[in-house]
JSON list of C-alpha atoms in Angstrom, two decimals:
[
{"chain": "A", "resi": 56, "resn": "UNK", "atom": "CA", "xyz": [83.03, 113.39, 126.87]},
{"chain": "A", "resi": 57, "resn": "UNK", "atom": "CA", "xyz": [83.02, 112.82, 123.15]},
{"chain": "A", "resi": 58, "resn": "UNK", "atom": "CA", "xyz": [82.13, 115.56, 120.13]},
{"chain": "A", "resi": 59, "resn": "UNK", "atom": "CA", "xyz": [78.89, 113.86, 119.88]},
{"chain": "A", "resi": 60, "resn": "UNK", "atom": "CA", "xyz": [77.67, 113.20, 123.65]},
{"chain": "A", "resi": 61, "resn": "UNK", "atom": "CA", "xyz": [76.05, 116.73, 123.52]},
{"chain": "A", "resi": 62, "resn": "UNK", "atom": "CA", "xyz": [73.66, 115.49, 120.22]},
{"chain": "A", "resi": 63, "resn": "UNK", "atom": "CA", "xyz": [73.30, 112.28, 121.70]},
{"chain": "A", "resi": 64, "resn": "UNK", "atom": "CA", "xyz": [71.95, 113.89, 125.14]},
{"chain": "A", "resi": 65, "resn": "UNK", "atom": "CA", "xyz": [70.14, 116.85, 123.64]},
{"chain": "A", "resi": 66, "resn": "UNK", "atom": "CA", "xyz": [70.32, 120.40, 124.28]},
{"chain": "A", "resi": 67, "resn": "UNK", "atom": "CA", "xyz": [71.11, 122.06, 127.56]},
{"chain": "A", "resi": 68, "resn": "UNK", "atom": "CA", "xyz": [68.55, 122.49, 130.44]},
{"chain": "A", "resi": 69, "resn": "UNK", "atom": "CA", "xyz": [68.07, 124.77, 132.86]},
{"chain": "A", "resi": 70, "resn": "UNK", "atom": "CA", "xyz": [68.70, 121.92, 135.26]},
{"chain": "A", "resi": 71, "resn": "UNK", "atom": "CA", "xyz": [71.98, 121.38, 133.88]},
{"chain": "A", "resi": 72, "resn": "UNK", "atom": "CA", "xyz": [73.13, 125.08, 135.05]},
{"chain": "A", "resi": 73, "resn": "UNK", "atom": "CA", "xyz": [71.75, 124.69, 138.17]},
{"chain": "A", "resi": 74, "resn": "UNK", "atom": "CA", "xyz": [73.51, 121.53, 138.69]},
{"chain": "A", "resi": 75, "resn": "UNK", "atom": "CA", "xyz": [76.76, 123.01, 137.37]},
{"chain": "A", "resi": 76, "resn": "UNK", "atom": "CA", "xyz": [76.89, 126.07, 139.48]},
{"chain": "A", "resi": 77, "resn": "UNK", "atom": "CA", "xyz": [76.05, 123.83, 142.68]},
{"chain": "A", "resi": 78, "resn": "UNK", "atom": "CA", "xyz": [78.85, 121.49, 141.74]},
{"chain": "A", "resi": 79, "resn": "UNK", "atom": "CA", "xyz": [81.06, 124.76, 141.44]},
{"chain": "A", "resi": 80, "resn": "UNK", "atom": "CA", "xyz": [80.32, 125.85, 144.37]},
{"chain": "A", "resi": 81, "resn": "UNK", "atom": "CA", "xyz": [80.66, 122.87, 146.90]},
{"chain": "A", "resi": 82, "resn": "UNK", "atom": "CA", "xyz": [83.59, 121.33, 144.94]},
{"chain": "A", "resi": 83, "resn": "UNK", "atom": "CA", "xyz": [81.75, 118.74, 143.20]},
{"chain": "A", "resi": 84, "resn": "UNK", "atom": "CA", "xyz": [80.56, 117.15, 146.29]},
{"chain": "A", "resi": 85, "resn": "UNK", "atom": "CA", "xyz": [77.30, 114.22, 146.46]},
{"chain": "A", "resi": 86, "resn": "UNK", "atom": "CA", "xyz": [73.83, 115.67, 146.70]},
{"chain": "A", "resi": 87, "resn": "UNK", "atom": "CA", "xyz": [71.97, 114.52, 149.75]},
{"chain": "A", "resi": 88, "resn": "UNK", "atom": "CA", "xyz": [68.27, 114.63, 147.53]},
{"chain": "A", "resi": 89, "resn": "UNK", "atom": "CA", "xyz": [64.63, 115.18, 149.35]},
{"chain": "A", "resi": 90, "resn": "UNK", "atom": "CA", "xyz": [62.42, 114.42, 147.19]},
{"chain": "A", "resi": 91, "resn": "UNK", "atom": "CA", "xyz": [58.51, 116.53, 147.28]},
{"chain": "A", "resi": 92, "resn": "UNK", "atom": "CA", "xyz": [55.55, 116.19, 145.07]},
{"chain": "A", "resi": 93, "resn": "UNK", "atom": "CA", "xyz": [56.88, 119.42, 142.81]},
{"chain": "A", "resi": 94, "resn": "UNK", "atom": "CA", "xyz": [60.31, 119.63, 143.38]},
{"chain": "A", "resi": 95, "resn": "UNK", "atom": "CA", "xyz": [63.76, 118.31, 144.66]},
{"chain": "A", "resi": 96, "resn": "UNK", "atom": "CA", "xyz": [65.75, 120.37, 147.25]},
{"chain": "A", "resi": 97, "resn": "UNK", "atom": "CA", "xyz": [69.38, 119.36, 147.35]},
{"chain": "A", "resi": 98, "resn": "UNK", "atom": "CA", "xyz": [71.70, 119.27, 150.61]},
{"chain": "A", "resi": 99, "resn": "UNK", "atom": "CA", "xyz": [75.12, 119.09, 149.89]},
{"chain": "A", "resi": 100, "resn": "UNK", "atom": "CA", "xyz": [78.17, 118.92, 152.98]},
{"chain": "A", "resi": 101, "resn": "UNK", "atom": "CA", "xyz": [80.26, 121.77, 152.24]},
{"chain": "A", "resi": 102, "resn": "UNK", "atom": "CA", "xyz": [83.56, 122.70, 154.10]},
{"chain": "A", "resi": 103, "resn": "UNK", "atom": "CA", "xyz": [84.28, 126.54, 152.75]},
{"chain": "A", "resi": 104, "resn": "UNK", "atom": "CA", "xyz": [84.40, 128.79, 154.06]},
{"chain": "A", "resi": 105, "resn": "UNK", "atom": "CA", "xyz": [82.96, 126.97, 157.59]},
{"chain": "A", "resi": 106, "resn": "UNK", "atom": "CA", "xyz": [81.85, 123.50, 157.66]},
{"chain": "A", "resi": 107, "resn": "UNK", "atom": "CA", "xyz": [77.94, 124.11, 156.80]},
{"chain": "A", "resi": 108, "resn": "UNK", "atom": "CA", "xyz": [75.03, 121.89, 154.61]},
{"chain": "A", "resi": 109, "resn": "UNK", "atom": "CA", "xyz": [73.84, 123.86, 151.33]},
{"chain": "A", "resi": 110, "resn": "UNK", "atom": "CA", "xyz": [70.23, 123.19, 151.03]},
{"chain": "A", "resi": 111, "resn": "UNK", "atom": "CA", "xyz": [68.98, 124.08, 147.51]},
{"chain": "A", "resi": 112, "resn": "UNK", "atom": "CA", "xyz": [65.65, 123.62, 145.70]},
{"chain": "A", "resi": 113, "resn": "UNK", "atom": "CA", "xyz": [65.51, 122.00, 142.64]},
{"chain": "A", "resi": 114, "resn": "UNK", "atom": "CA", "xyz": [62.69, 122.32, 140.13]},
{"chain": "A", "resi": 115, "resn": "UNK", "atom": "CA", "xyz": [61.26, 126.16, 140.88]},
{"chain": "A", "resi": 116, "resn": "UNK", "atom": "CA", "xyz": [63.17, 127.41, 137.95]},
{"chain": "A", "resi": 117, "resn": "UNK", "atom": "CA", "xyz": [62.32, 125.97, 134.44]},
{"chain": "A", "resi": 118, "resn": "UNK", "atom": "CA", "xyz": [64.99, 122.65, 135.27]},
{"chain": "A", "resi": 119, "resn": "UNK", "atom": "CA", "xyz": [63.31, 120.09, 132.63]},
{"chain": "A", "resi": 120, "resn": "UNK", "atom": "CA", "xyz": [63.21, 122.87, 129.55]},
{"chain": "A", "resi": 121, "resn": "UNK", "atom": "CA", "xyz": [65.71, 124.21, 127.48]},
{"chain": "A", "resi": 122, "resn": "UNK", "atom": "CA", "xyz": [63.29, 126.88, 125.65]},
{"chain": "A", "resi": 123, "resn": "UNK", "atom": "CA", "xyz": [63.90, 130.47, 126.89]},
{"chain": "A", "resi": 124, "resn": "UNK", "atom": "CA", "xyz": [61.76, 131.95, 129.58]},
{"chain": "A", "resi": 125, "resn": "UNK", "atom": "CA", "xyz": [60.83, 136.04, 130.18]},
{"chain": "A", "resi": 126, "resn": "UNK", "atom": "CA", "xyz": [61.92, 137.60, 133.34]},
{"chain": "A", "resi": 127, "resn": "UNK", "atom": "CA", "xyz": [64.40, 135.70, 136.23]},
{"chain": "A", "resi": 128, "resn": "UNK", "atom": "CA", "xyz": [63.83, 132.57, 137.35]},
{"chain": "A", "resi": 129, "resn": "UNK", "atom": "CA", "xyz": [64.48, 131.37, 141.37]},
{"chain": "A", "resi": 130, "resn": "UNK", "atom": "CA", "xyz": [65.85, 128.70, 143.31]},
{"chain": "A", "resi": 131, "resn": "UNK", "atom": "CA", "xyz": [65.90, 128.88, 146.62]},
{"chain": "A", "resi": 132, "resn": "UNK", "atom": "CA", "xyz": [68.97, 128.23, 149.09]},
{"chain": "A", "resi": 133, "resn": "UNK", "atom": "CA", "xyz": [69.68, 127.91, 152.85]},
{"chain": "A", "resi": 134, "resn": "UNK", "atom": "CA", "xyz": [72.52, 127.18, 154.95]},
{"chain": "A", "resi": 135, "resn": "UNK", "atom": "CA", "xyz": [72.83, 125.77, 158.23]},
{"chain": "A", "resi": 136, "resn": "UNK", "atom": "CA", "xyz": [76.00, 124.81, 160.32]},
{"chain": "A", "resi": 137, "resn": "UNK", "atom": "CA", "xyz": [77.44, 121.13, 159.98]},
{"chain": "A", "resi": 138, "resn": "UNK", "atom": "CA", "xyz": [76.70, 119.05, 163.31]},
{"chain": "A", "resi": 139, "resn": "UNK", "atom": "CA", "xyz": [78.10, 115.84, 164.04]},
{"chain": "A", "resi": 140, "resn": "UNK", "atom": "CA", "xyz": [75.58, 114.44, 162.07]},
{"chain": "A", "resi": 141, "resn": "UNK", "atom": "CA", "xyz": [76.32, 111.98, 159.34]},
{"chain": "A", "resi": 142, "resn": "UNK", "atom": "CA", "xyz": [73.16, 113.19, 156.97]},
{"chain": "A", "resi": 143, "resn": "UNK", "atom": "CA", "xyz": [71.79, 116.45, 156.94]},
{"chain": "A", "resi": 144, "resn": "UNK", "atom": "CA", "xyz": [68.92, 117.16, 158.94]},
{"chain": "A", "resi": 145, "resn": "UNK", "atom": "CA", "xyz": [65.07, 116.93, 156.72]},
{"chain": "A", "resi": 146, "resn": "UNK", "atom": "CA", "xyz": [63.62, 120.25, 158.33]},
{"chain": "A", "resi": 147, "resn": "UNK", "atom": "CA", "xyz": [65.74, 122.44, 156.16]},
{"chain": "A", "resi": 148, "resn": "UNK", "atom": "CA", "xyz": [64.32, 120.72, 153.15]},
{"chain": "A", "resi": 149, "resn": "UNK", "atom": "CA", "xyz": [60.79, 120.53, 154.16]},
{"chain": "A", "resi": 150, "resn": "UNK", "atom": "CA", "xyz": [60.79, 124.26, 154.75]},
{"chain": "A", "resi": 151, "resn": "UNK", "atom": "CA", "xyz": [62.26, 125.07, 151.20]},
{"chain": "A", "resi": 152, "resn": "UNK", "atom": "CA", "xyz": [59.41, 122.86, 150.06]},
{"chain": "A", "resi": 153, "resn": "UNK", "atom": "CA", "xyz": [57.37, 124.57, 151.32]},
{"chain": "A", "resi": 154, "resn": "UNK", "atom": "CA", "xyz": [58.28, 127.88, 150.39]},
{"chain": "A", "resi": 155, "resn": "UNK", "atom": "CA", "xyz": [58.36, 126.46, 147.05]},
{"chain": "A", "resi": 156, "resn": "UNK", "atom": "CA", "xyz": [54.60, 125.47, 147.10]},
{"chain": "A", "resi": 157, "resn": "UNK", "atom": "CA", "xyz": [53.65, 128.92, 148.68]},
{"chain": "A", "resi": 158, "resn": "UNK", "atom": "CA", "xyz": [55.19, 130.80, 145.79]},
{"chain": "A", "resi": 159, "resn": "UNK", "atom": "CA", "xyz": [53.90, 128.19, 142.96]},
{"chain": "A", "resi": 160, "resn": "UNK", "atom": "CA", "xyz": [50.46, 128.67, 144.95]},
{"chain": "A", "resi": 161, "resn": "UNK", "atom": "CA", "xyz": [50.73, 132.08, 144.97]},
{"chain": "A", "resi": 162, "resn": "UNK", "atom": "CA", "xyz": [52.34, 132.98, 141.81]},
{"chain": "A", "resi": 163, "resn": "UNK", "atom": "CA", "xyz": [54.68, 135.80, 143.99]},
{"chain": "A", "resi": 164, "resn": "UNK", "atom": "CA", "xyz": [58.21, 135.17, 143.58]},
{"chain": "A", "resi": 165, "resn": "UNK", "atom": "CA", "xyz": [60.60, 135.78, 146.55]},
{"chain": "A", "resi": 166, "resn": "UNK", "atom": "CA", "xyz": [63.34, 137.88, 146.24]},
{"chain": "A", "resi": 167, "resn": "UNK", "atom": "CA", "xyz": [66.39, 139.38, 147.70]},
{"chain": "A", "resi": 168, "resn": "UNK", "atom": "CA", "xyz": [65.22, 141.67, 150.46]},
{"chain": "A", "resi": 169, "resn": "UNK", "atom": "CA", "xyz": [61.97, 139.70, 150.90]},
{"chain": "A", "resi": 170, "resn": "UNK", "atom": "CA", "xyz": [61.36, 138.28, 154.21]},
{"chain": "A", "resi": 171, "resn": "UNK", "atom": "CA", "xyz": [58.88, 135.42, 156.10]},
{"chain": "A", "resi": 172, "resn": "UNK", "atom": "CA", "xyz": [57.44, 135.40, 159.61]},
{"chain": "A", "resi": 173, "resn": "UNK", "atom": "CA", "xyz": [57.16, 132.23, 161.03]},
{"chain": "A", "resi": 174, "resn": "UNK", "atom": "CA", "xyz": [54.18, 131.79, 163.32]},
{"chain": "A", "resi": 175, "resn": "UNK", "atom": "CA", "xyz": [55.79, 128.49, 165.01]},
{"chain": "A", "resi": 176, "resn": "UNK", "atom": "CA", "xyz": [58.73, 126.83, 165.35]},
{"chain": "A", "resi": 177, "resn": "UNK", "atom": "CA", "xyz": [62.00, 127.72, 166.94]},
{"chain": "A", "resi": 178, "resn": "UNK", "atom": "CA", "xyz": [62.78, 130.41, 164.16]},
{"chain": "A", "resi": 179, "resn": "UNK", "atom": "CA", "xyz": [61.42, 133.54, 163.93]},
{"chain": "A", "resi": 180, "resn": "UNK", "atom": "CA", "xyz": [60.97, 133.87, 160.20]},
{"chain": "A", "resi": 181, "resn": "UNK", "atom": "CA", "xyz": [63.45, 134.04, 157.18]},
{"chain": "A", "resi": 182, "resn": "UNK", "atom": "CA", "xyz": [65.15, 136.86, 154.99]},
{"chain": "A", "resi": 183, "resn": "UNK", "atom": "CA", "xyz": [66.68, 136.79, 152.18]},
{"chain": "A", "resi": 184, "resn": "UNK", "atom": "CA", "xyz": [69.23, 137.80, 150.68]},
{"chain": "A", "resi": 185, "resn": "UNK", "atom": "CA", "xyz": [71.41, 136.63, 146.94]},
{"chain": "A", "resi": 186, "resn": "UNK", "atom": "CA", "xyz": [73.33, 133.74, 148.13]},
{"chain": "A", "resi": 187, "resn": "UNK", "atom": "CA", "xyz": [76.69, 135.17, 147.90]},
{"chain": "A", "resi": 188, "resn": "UNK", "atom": "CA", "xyz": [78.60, 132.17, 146.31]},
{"chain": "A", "resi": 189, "resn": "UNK", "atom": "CA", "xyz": [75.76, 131.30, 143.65]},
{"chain": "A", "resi": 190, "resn": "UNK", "atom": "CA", "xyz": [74.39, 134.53, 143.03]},
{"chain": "A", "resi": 191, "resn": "UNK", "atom": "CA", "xyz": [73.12, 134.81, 139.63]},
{"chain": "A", "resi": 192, "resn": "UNK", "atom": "CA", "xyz": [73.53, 133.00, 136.24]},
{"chain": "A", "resi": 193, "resn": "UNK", "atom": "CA", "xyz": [72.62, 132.84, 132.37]},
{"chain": "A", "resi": 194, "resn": "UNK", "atom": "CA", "xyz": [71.67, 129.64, 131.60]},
{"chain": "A", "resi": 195, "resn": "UNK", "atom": "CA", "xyz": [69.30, 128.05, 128.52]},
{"chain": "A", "resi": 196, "resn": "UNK", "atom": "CA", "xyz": [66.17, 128.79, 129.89]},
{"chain": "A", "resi": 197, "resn": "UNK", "atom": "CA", "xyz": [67.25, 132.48, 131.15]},
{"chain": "A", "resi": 198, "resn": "UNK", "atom": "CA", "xyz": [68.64, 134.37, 134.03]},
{"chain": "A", "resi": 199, "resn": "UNK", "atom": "CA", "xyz": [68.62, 132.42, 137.44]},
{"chain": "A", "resi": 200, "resn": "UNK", "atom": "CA", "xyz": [68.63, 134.12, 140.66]},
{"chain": "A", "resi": 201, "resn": "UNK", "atom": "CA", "xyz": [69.88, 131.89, 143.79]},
{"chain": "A", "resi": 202, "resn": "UNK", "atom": "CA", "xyz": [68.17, 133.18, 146.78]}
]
């Protein structure tokens, strides 16, 4: 990277942290991307501590802006064991999504010690907790809680 790449690109986004603490933590490894109407949530193959996929939205925090935002922003994060799959499986994704929607919906951010029922599926519900590798960071647009 040049002097002048940075002026060439433009300032920082909050996108740009998220992407750099998610390359960080899985050791730079390819994004699987599942693409929704409002977001992105990322699945990356990870192999530390136990082989496991990293699913992580993209695009609940303030990831196009670089201006400065009150309060702490979320992206959301789940892990599931590897299989001897080649991809990562979608339903991981399509719940983030959803969870996504319901809090852009609802304007009610979820937190660490919130939890979710689930009235069908195979899981009960969800709770959660700071993901313990991403945790938190200070980026452009403000502080960025992974959950």
């Amino acid at each position: 990277m040049g002097v002048f790449d940075r002026w060439r690109r433009g300032p920082s986004t909050g996108g740009d942290l998220v992407l750099d603490r998610l390359s960080a933590a899985t050791g730079g490894a390819q994004a699987y991307t599942f693409s929704y109407a409002a977001l992105d949530v990322l699945a990356f193959l990870v192999d530390d501590p136990l082989p496991h996929v990293l699913y992580c939205t993209f695009g609940l925090s303030q990831v196009e802006s670089s201006q400065r935002v009150a309060g702490t922003q979320t992206e959301l994060t789940l892990r599931i064991p590897m299989d001897d799959e080649v991809f990562p499986p979608e339903w991981p994704a399509q719940q983030l999504a959803r969870m996504a929607r319901n809090v852009v919906r609802s304007g009610v951010e979820i937190e660490p010690g919130h939890y979710l029922s689930s009235a069908s599926g195979s899981l009960a519900g969800f709770v959660f907790v700071a993901d313990p590798l991403l945790g938190c960071a200070e980026g452009p647009t403000g502080r960025v809680q992974f959950t």
